Short mmCIF file of C-alpha atoms and ligand atoms in Angstrom, two decimals:
data_model
loop_
_atom_site.label_atom_id
_atom_site.label_comp_id
_atom_site.label_asym_id
_atom_site.label_seq_id
_atom_site.Cartn_x
_atom_site.Cartn_y
_atom_site.Cartn_z
CA UNK A 1 25.06 -18.54 5.47
CA UNK A 2 23.49 -19.21 8.80
CA UNK A 3 21.53 -21.65 9.51
CA UNK A 4 17.12 -21.47 10.10
CA UNK A 5 14.62 -22.77 10.36
CA UNK A 6 12.30 -19.64 10.39
CA UNK A 7 13.96 -17.51 7.59
CA UNK A 8 13.11 -17.15 4.20
CA UNK A 9 11.77 -19.95 2.27
CA UNK A 10 11.57 -18.85 -1.34
CA UNK A 11 14.41 -17.63 -3.08
CA UNK A 12 13.32 -14.54 -5.44
CA UNK A 13 10.02 -13.16 -6.01
CA UNK A 14 7.18 -15.04 -6.47
CA UNK A 15 6.20 -16.29 -9.58
CA UNK A 16 2.61 -17.59 -9.57
CA UNK A 17 -1.19 -16.00 -10.76
CA UNK A 18 -1.80 -14.87 -7.38
CA UNK A 19 1.29 -12.65 -7.00
CA UNK A 20 1.30 -12.11 -10.74
CA UNK A 21 -1.48 -9.93 -10.77
CA UNK A 22 -0.87 -8.40 -7.63
CA UNK A 23 2.25 -6.75 -8.80
CA UNK A 24 0.17 -5.85 -11.87
CA UNK A 25 -2.47 -3.84 -9.72
CA UNK A 26 0.46 -1.31 -8.96
CA UNK A 27 -2.07 0.98 -7.32
CA UNK A 28 -4.15 0.51 -3.73
CA UNK A 29 -6.69 2.61 -1.67
CA UNK A 30 -5.73 1.66 1.64
CA UNK A 31 -8.80 2.65 4.46
CA UNK A 32 -7.72 2.95 7.91
CA UNK A 33 -11.49 3.28 9.92
CA UNK A 34 -12.73 2.35 13.91
CA UNK A 35 -13.25 4.08 16.96
CA UNK A 36 -10.43 6.90 16.26
CA UNK A 37 -12.39 8.51 14.00
CA UNK A 38 -15.03 9.46 17.27
CA UNK A 39 -12.39 11.66 18.74
CA UNK A 40 -10.68 12.67 15.33
CA UNK A 41 -7.49 13.20 16.98
CA UNK A 42 -9.34 15.78 19.73
CA UNK A 43 -10.46 14.96 23.48
CA UNK A 44 -11.99 17.79 25.52
CA UNK A 45 -11.47 21.10 23.55
CA UNK A 46 -7.55 20.03 23.19
CA UNK A 47 -5.30 18.66 20.00
CA UNK A 48 -3.61 15.21 19.69
CA UNK A 49 -0.60 15.97 17.92
CA UNK A 50 -0.02 12.30 16.81
CA UNK A 51 -2.13 10.36 14.14
CA UNK A 52 -5.31 10.09 15.37
CA UNK A 53 -5.76 6.25 15.31
CA UNK A 54 -3.02 6.39 18.47
CA UNK A 55 -5.20 8.59 20.23
CA UNK A 56 -5.78 5.97 22.26
CA UNK A 57 -2.13 6.28 23.86
CA UNK A 58 -1.77 9.51 24.99
CA UNK A 59 -1.90 10.61 28.22
CA UNK A 60 -4.90 13.49 27.44
CA UNK A 61 -7.14 10.35 26.79
CA UNK A 62 -7.74 7.89 29.48
CA UNK A 63 -8.11 4.85 28.77
CA UNK A 64 -11.25 3.83 30.15
CA UNK A 65 -13.27 7.23 28.15
CA UNK A 66 -11.66 5.59 24.58
CA UNK A 67 -12.82 2.19 25.63
CA UNK A 68 -15.84 3.12 26.18
CA UNK A 69 -16.70 5.31 21.73
CA UNK A 70 -17.88 1.54 20.60
CA UNK A 71 -21.16 2.57 22.69
CA UNK A 72 -21.28 5.46 19.97
CA UNK A 73 -20.23 4.00 16.95
CA UNK A 74 -22.81 4.23 14.46
CA UNK A 75 -21.78 5.19 11.10
CA UNK A 76 -24.91 6.11 10.11
CA UNK A 77 -24.26 7.40 6.35
CA UNK A 78 -21.74 4.02 5.38
CA UNK A 79 -22.25 3.59 1.88
CA UNK A 80 -19.93 0.51 0.88
CA UNK A 81 -20.86 1.31 -3.00
CA UNK A 82 -20.29 4.99 -2.60
CA UNK A 83 -17.02 3.98 -1.62
CA UNK A 84 -16.63 1.56 -4.24
CA UNK A 85 -17.30 4.05 -6.89
CA UNK A 86 -14.71 6.63 -5.33
CA UNK A 87 -11.95 4.12 -5.73
CA UNK A 88 -12.54 2.86 -9.02
CA UNK A 89 -13.38 6.37 -10.61
CA UNK A 90 -9.43 7.29 -8.74
CA UNK A 91 -7.96 4.38 -10.89
CA UNK A 92 -7.22 1.78 -7.46
CA UNK A 93 -7.27 -1.78 -8.22
CA UNK A 94 -6.97 -3.40 -4.96
CA UNK A 95 -8.24 -1.41 -1.23
CA UNK A 96 -7.08 -2.87 1.74
CA UNK A 97 -9.21 -2.22 4.89
CA UNK A 98 -8.28 -2.12 8.62
CA UNK A 99 -10.42 -5.11 10.47
CA UNK A 100 -8.86 -4.39 13.76
CA UNK A 101 -6.63 -1.63 14.30
CA UNK A 102 -3.81 -0.83 17.51
CA UNK A 103 -6.85 -0.30 19.65
CA UNK A 104 -8.14 -4.27 19.38
CA UNK A 105 -11.77 -2.66 18.02
CA UNK A 106 -13.25 -5.00 15.32
CA UNK A 107 -14.94 -3.60 12.24
CA UNK A 108 -16.21 -7.42 11.59
CA UNK A 109 -18.77 -9.28 14.80
CA UNK A 110 -15.74 -11.56 16.16
CA UNK A 111 -17.48 -14.84 17.67
CA UNK A 112 -13.00 -14.82 19.67
CA UNK A 113 -14.00 -11.41 21.01
CA UNK A 114 -16.65 -9.09 22.77
CA UNK A 115 -14.77 -5.57 21.73
CA UNK A 116 -16.89 -6.12 17.76
CA UNK A 117 -19.32 -3.66 15.89
CA UNK A 118 -21.54 -6.55 17.11
CA UNK A 119 -21.78 -5.25 20.47
CA UNK A 120 -22.21 -0.75 18.56
CA UNK A 121 -25.14 1.09 17.84
CA UNK A 122 -24.34 -0.25 14.45
CA UNK A 123 -24.40 -3.91 15.06
CA UNK A 124 -23.78 -5.55 11.74
CA UNK A 125 -20.37 -5.94 9.79
CA UNK A 126 -19.30 -3.63 7.99
CA UNK A 127 -16.11 -5.63 5.75
CA UNK A 128 -18.46 -7.78 4.58
CA UNK A 129 -20.77 -5.46 2.76
CA UNK A 130 -17.71 -3.59 2.22
CA UNK A 131 -15.78 -6.48 0.67
CA UNK A 132 -18.21 -7.36 -1.71
CA UNK A 133 -18.67 -3.54 -2.79
CA UNK A 134 -15.27 -3.48 -4.13
CA UNK A 135 -15.52 -6.77 -5.69
CA UNK A 136 -18.19 -6.24 -7.95
CA UNK A 137 -16.19 -3.07 -8.53
CA UNK A 138 -13.87 -4.84 -9.89
CA UNK A 139 -11.78 -4.12 -6.57
CA UNK A 140 -9.68 -7.30 -4.79
CA UNK A 141 -9.37 -6.45 -1.22
CA UNK A 142 -6.98 -7.39 1.10
CA UNK A 143 -7.16 -7.32 4.67
CA UNK A 144 -5.25 -5.60 7.35
CA UNK A 145 -4.45 -7.07 10.89
CA UNK A 146 -2.76 -5.32 13.56
CA UNK A 147 -0.90 -8.17 15.71
CA UNK A 148 -1.02 -5.35 18.72
CA UNK A 149 -4.33 -5.35 20.78
CA UNK A 150 -4.48 -3.23 23.59
CA UNK A 151 -7.87 -4.61 24.42
CA UNK A 152 -7.23 -7.72 24.65
CA UNK A 153 -6.33 -8.91 28.32
CA UNK A 154 -3.20 -11.31 26.95
CA UNK A 155 -1.63 -9.13 25.21
CA UNK A 156 2.25 -8.35 26.25
CA UNK A 157 4.08 -6.41 24.40
CA UNK A 158 6.73 -8.66 26.35
CA UNK A 159 6.94 -11.80 28.25
CA UNK A 160 8.41 -11.51 32.15
CA UNK A 161 7.66 -14.32 33.64
CA UNK A 162 5.37 -17.89 33.23
CA UNK A 163 1.97 -16.21 33.60
CA UNK A 164 3.11 -13.88 30.59
CA UNK A 165 3.98 -17.13 28.38
CA UNK A 166 0.65 -18.54 29.32
CA UNK A 167 -0.91 -15.35 28.20
CA UNK A 168 1.00 -14.95 25.38
CA UNK A 169 0.08 -18.77 24.36
CA UNK A 170 -3.34 -18.19 24.59
CA UNK A 171 -3.30 -14.88 22.55
CA UNK A 172 -1.42 -16.74 19.56
CA UNK A 173 -4.45 -19.34 20.11
CA UNK A 174 -6.58 -15.71 19.67
CA UNK A 175 -5.00 -14.37 16.85
CA UNK A 176 -5.86 -17.18 14.47
CA UNK A 177 -8.92 -18.04 15.43
CA UNK A 178 -9.17 -14.09 14.48
CA UNK A 179 -7.06 -14.43 11.25
CA UNK A 180 -9.12 -18.31 9.80
CA UNK A 181 -12.89 -16.96 10.78
CA UNK A 182 -11.88 -13.63 7.99
CA UNK A 183 -10.95 -15.85 5.88
CA UNK A 184 -13.98 -18.34 6.60
CA UNK A 185 -15.83 -15.24 6.41
CA UNK A 186 -14.44 -13.80 3.28
CA UNK A 187 -12.91 -15.67 0.91
CA UNK A 188 -12.69 -13.98 -2.01
CA UNK A 189 -9.99 -11.39 0.01
CA UNK A 190 -6.45 -11.89 -1.76
CA UNK A 191 -4.27 -10.89 0.62
CA UNK A 192 -3.03 -9.82 4.58
CA UNK A 193 -1.10 -6.67 5.65
CA UNK A 194 -0.19 -6.84 9.01
CA UNK A 195 1.02 -3.94 11.28
CA UNK A 196 1.69 -3.68 14.96
CA UNK A 197 4.45 -7.09 14.59
CA UNK A 198 7.51 -5.19 16.50
CA UNK A 199 7.06 -5.69 20.25
CA UNK A 200 9.02 -8.82 21.52
CA UNK A 201 6.61 -10.76 21.98
CA UNK A 202 5.70 -11.54 18.55
CA UNK A 203 9.74 -10.79 17.99
CA UNK A 204 11.02 -13.45 20.10
CA UNK A 205 8.86 -15.57 18.22
CA UNK A 206 9.73 -16.56 14.29
CA UNK A 207 8.62 -19.75 14.73
CA UNK A 208 4.70 -19.09 15.43
CA UNK A 209 4.33 -16.02 12.86
CA UNK A 210 6.50 -18.96 10.51
CA UNK A 211 3.85 -21.46 10.82
CA UNK A 212 0.95 -18.63 10.95
CA UNK A 213 1.83 -17.96 7.76
CA UNK A 214 2.42 -21.57 6.23
CA UNK A 215 -0.95 -21.72 8.57
CA UNK A 216 -2.64 -19.16 6.27
CA UNK A 217 -1.28 -20.18 2.82
CA UNK A 218 -2.66 -23.30 3.45
CA UNK A 219 -6.54 -22.15 4.57
CA UNK A 220 -6.30 -19.97 1.58
CA UNK A 221 -3.25 -20.96 -1.55
CA UNK A 222 -1.97 -18.15 -3.13
CA UNK A 223 -2.82 -15.75 -0.41
CA UNK A 224 -0.11 -12.55 -0.44
CA UNK A 225 1.08 -12.06 2.75
CA UNK A 226 4.50 -8.59 2.67
CA UNK A 227 7.28 -8.76 5.01
CA UNK A 228 5.89 -7.13 8.40
CA UNK A 229 4.09 -10.35 9.73
CA UNK A 230 7.39 -12.91 10.43
CA UNK A 231 10.64 -12.52 12.54
CA UNK A 232 13.46 -15.34 11.74
CA UNK A 233 14.41 -17.42 15.52
CA UNK A 234 16.74 -14.76 16.14
CA UNK A 235 14.18 -12.05 16.31
CA UNK A 236 14.97 -10.50 12.26
CA UNK A 237 12.63 -8.98 10.56
CA UNK A 238 11.69 -7.91 6.77
CA UNK A 239 14.97 -9.34 6.52
CA UNK A 240 16.02 -13.26 8.09
CA UNK A 241 19.30 -12.91 9.13
CA UNK A 242 20.65 -13.66 6.23
CA UNK A 243 19.36 -10.92 4.79
CA UNK A 244 16.73 -12.70 2.91
CA UNK A 245 13.10 -11.28 2.73
CA UNK A 246 10.23 -13.26 4.30
CA UNK A 247 7.35 -13.17 2.85
CA UNK A 248 5.99 -12.35 -0.62
CA UNK A 249 6.75 -8.00 -0.84
CA UNK A 250 8.93 -6.13 1.46
CA UNK A 251 5.90 -3.63 3.35
CA UNK A 252 8.52 -1.21 5.04
CA UNK A 253 8.22 1.13 2.65
CA UNK A 254 5.50 3.41 4.96
CA UNK A 255 5.31 6.95 4.23
CA UNK A 256 8.47 6.55 1.88
CA UNK A 257 9.80 5.98 -1.41
CA UNK A 258 12.91 4.26 -2.56
CA UNK A 259 14.99 6.17 -4.43
CA UNK A 260 16.52 4.22 -6.97
CA UNK A 261 15.46 0.77 -8.67
CA UNK A 262 19.25 -0.65 -6.15
CA UNK A 263 17.29 0.51 -2.83
CA UNK A 264 14.89 -2.81 -3.85
CA UNK A 265 17.19 -5.49 -4.40
CA UNK A 266 14.80 -6.51 -6.47
CA UNK A 267 12.27 -7.74 -4.49
CA UNK A 268 8.35 -7.64 -5.17
CA UNK A 269 7.36 -4.11 -3.06
CA UNK A 270 4.76 -2.05 -1.85
CA UNK A 271 4.75 1.34 0.03
CA UNK A 272 2.08 2.75 1.63
CA UNK A 273 1.09 6.73 1.99
CA UNK A 274 -0.95 9.26 3.59
CA UNK A 275 -1.85 12.51 2.62
CA UNK A 276 -1.04 15.14 5.52
CA UNK A 277 2.44 14.18 6.58
CA UNK A 278 1.51 11.26 9.22
CA UNK A 279 -2.14 10.37 10.04
CA UNK A 280 -4.25 6.94 8.63
CA UNK A 281 -7.39 7.18 10.72
CA UNK A 282 -9.44 10.56 10.35
CA UNK A 283 -8.16 13.82 12.19
CA UNK A 284 -10.71 16.72 12.24
CA UNK A 285 -7.51 19.21 11.96
CA UNK A 286 -4.90 18.06 9.76
CA UNK A 287 -1.65 19.74 10.42
CA UNK A 288 1.43 20.56 7.79
CA UNK A 289 1.44 19.23 4.01
CA UNK A 290 -1.19 18.20 2.79
CA UNK A 291 -0.07 16.08 -0.57
CA UNK A 292 -1.23 17.47 -4.15
CA UNK A 293 -2.91 15.41 -7.09
CA UNK A 294 1.06 15.76 -9.21
CA UNK A 295 2.50 14.88 -5.74
CA UNK A 296 0.58 12.10 -5.34
CA UNK A 297 0.80 10.88 -8.99
CA UNK A 298 4.76 11.60 -8.72
CA UNK A 299 5.04 8.64 -5.82
CA UNK A 300 2.69 6.41 -7.99
CA UNK A 301 4.49 6.72 -11.29
CA UNK A 302 7.88 6.89 -9.36
CA UNK A 303 6.77 3.32 -7.21
CA UNK A 304 5.68 1.69 -11.09
CA UNK A 305 9.34 3.08 -12.53
CA UNK A 306 11.36 0.92 -9.63
CA UNK A 307 8.50 -2.52 -9.62
CA UNK A 308 6.43 -1.51 -7.24
CA UNK A 309 2.72 -0.87 -5.90
CA UNK A 310 1.90 2.33 -4.62
CA UNK A 311 -1.07 2.38 -2.32
CA UNK A 312 -2.51 5.81 -1.00
CA UNK A 313 -4.94 6.31 2.79
CA UNK A 314 -7.55 7.27 2.76
CA UNK A 315 -9.19 8.01 6.62
CA UNK A 316 -13.22 8.17 6.43
CA UNK A 317 -14.90 10.23 9.43
CA UNK A 318 -17.27 8.24 11.80
CA UNK A 319 -20.56 9.00 9.91
CA UNK A 320 -19.20 6.93 6.87
CA UNK A 321 -18.69 10.18 4.33
CA UNK A 322 -14.92 11.10 3.42
CA UNK A 323 -13.51 14.43 3.74
CA UNK A 324 -13.50 17.09 0.76
CA UNK A 325 -9.59 17.06 0.17
CA UNK A 326 -9.48 13.22 0.05
CA UNK A 327 -12.65 13.47 -1.96
CA UNK A 328 -10.89 16.08 -4.11
CA UNK A 329 -7.88 13.66 -4.44
CA UNK A 330 -9.16 10.36 -5.55
CA UNK A 331 -10.98 12.38 -8.36
CA UNK A 332 -8.28 14.48 -9.11
CA UNK A 333 -5.66 11.66 -9.45
CA UNK A 334 -8.43 9.32 -10.73
CA UNK A 335 -8.79 12.45 -14.07
CA UNK A 336 -5.34 11.71 -15.11
CA UNK A 337 -5.61 8.20 -15.01
CA UNK A 338 -8.22 7.99 -17.41
CA UNK A 339 -5.84 8.64 -19.71
CA UNK A 340 -2.61 7.52 -18.76
CA UNK A 341 -3.81 4.67 -16.37
CA UNK A 342 -1.85 2.23 -19.27
CA UNK A 343 2.21 3.49 -17.84
CA UNK A 344 0.94 2.72 -14.42
CA UNK A 345 -0.86 -0.97 -14.71
CA UNK A 346 1.09 -3.71 -15.86
CA UNK A 347 3.63 -1.51 -15.22
CA UNK A 348 7.85 -2.28 -14.46
CA UNK A 349 11.26 -0.60 -14.18
CA UNK A 350 12.28 0.04 -17.52
CA UNK A 351 16.34 -0.80 -17.40
CA UNK A 352 16.59 2.92 -19.06
CA UNK A 353 18.76 5.28 -17.69
CA UNK A 354 17.56 7.32 -15.74
CA UNK A 355 16.85 11.16 -16.84
CA UNK A 356 15.68 14.11 -14.67
CA UNK A 357 12.76 15.02 -16.85
CA UNK A 358 11.13 11.96 -15.24
CA UNK A 359 10.22 8.20 -15.19
CA UNK A 360 10.55 4.94 -16.88
CA UNK A 361 7.93 2.15 -17.38
CA UNK A 362 7.77 -0.41 -19.11
CA UNK A 363 4.78 -2.71 -19.80
CA UNK A 364 5.74 -5.60 -18.39
CA UNK A 365 7.30 -8.35 -20.54
CA UNK A 366 6.83 -5.93 -23.60
CA UNK A 367 9.14 -3.82 -25.63
CA UNK A 368 6.55 -0.98 -24.92
CA UNK A 369 8.17 1.72 -22.34
CA UNK A 370 6.49 4.76 -21.08
CA UNK A 371 8.12 8.23 -20.46
CA UNK A 372 6.32 10.25 -17.43
CA UNK A 373 7.52 13.64 -17.85
CA UNK A 374 7.37 15.83 -14.23
CA UNK A 375 10.34 17.63 -15.14
CA UNK A 376 9.90 19.68 -18.03
CA UNK A 377 13.50 21.21 -19.40
CA UNK A 378 13.53 24.06 -20.89
CA UNK A 379 14.63 23.41 -24.19
CA UNK A 380 11.25 21.49 -24.57
CA UNK A 381 13.39 18.40 -25.43
CA UNK A 382 13.58 14.96 -23.74
CA UNK A 383 17.20 13.34 -23.57
CA UNK A 384 16.50 9.34 -24.19
CA UNK A 385 20.06 7.11 -23.96
CA UNK A 386 18.77 3.40 -24.91
CA UNK A 387 19.75 0.18 -23.03
CA UNK A 388 22.10 -1.90 -24.66
CA UNK A 389 21.15 -3.63 -27.82
CA UNK A 390 17.76 -1.86 -28.49
CA UNK A 391 16.24 -0.26 -30.99
CA UNK A 392 13.98 2.60 -31.07
CA UNK A 393 11.08 2.26 -33.48
CA UNK A 394 8.67 4.99 -32.33
CA UNK A 395 7.53 7.45 -30.47
CA UNK A 396 3.65 9.03 -30.00
CA UNK A 397 1.98 11.06 -27.54
CA UNK A 398 0.10 9.38 -25.19
CA UNK A 399 -2.52 12.68 -25.16
CA UNK A 400 -4.29 12.52 -28.54
CA UNK A 401 -1.47 9.41 -29.49
CA UNK A 402 0.56 11.84 -31.69
CA UNK A 403 3.29 10.41 -33.73
CA UNK A 404 6.98 12.38 -32.41
CA UNK A 405 10.18 12.19 -34.89
CA UNK A 406 13.06 11.81 -32.28
CA UNK A 407 16.24 13.50 -33.09
CA UNK A 408 19.53 10.66 -33.31
CA UNK A 409 22.46 12.93 -31.46
CA UNK A 410 24.69 9.62 -31.57
CA UNK A 411 25.65 6.06 -30.69
CA UNK A 412 22.50 5.04 -28.71
CA UNK A 413 20.88 9.22 -27.93
CA UNK A 414 18.15 10.60 -28.52
CA UNK A 415 16.71 14.27 -28.26
CA UNK A 416 12.61 14.26 -28.32
CA UNK A 417 11.64 17.72 -28.89
CA UNK A 418 8.65 18.38 -27.64
CA UNK A 419 5.87 20.65 -29.85
CA UNK A 420 4.47 22.19 -26.56
CA UNK A 421 6.77 22.62 -23.26
CA UNK A 422 3.20 23.38 -21.52
CA UNK A 423 2.29 20.85 -18.85
CA UNK A 424 -0.61 21.05 -15.87
CA UNK A 425 -0.05 17.42 -15.12
CA UNK A 426 2.45 14.51 -15.63
CA UNK A 427 3.12 14.30 -19.63
CA UNK A 428 3.15 10.52 -21.11
CA UNK A 429 4.62 9.27 -23.90
CA UNK A 430 5.58 5.86 -24.90
CA UNK A 431 8.44 4.39 -26.87
CA UNK A 432 8.22 1.10 -29.19
CA UNK A 433 11.32 -0.57 -29.30
CA UNK A 434 13.12 -3.89 -30.57
CA UNK A 435 15.80 -5.94 -29.42
CA UNK A 436 18.28 -5.29 -31.68
CA UNK A 437 21.85 -3.58 -31.78
CA UNK A 438 21.57 0.21 -32.47
CA UNK A 439 25.22 0.01 -34.19
CA UNK A 440 24.01 2.70 -36.86
CA UNK A 441 22.48 5.91 -36.86
CA UNK A 442 19.07 6.78 -35.80
CA UNK A 443 17.20 4.10 -36.54
CA UNK A 444 14.10 5.39 -36.18
CA UNK A 445 14.82 7.45 -39.24
CA UNK A 446 14.79 3.68 -41.68
CA UNK A 447 11.61 3.01 -39.85
CA UNK A 448 9.59 5.63 -41.10
C1 K80 B 501 5.39 3.58 14.93
C2 K80 B 501 4.24 3.51 14.11
C3 K80 B 501 3.58 2.49 14.12
C4 K80 B 501 2.30 1.85 13.65
C5 K80 B 501 2.19 2.65 12.48
C6 K80 B 501 0.76 2.19 11.92
N1 K80 B 501 1.07 1.52 10.44
C7 K80 B 501 0.69 2.39 10.03
C8 K80 B 501 0.69 1.70 8.82
C9 K80 B 501 -0.88 2.96 10.55
O1 K80 B 501 -2.34 1.42 10.49
C10 K80 B 501 -0.31 3.16 12.07
O2 K80 B 501 -0.86 3.67 12.81
C11 K80 B 501 2.69 3.81 12.31
C12 K80 B 501 3.94 4.01 13.10
#
């Protein structure tokens, strides 16, 4: 291995209470909200085909015009209690809110910047009421913070000369001050979700990102921060130059999921997902495919089955309301979660051989394993192969707690014959197992 001063400082996952809690939550809500919701992906009658929150970078959008939008930001229909109730009904256990996206506009009245909500017609802090409402609903809050800041005069993508280096130093102080300010103002938040850390100016100063992470942990012990924050002293990001994960969980899964357990290398990880193909902030015209309830449920269940968290993104409108598609999605997901959430919360990789009908999820630290069926076989019979030294002592449908009698088909294999092959939504079956030798004929018969 290479000697590193600013590489990973920990081998393996965090085991402290704050990280155990983060891991148990499994399902989060991302919220991208800011000035970009005003143009909403359109300007001067033209439609921007990129992600709405990136419209300032569009050649048809003059920087000056974008930078004046704050004068119109007045979310008169903002109702944080309603936002929190919607998230609670959906079954989200944590929420990540954009405090400041790449445009640099702050949703809180930061004392380190003039480009904040205080300068808008709304004037008042938006983060405080949101955090209070979500915490009251029993939902943890994490803060998204973009290092890239298109508004700040000292931001440099790369440092080409002494003047750039001086600006870069001033900018690092600004970042540190804003993050400390957020922790001081919002002491109940559980973590930071960093973004915009790909520019050279950041990548080439691994020491600063390392010190910053340690500074924030010291200010707020237990803080959960993913792998996007840091670079090591060779400019490696997420994984240091020895291939070790930096930060508390792998944070690279943006609009994509790992395929198998091998892809996660034993690390904690989280996937963040958009409802349309690629929109985070509110875009008036969603183009292309809009994901359905069952598609989102499959991504959530697959993530948990591979030991990860899944976060679904919402992009509120400039007035503070949500579009109908997002409201309907939240409600539909919530309906399934109300009945089947036990299979998701506190879920982990089960260690069973993957079958085509769907995913296994083990309730953390127990012998209870859930089968979540997405692909019903025409036979209506689900094949289950038990791992070594595992005996099956009970099988039941989550819906109605109906006991099923699996058929032993030799060695460690069973068929679960379902009474009804019809399924409108993912079907959950609970397997009770015990450690032991599955050396002879179907243990379930004996157990009955
Ligand atoms: C190339 C690229 C840069 C930044 C992003 C930001 N990360 C997501 C979490 C959103 O905030 C998006 O604007 C996405 C793609």
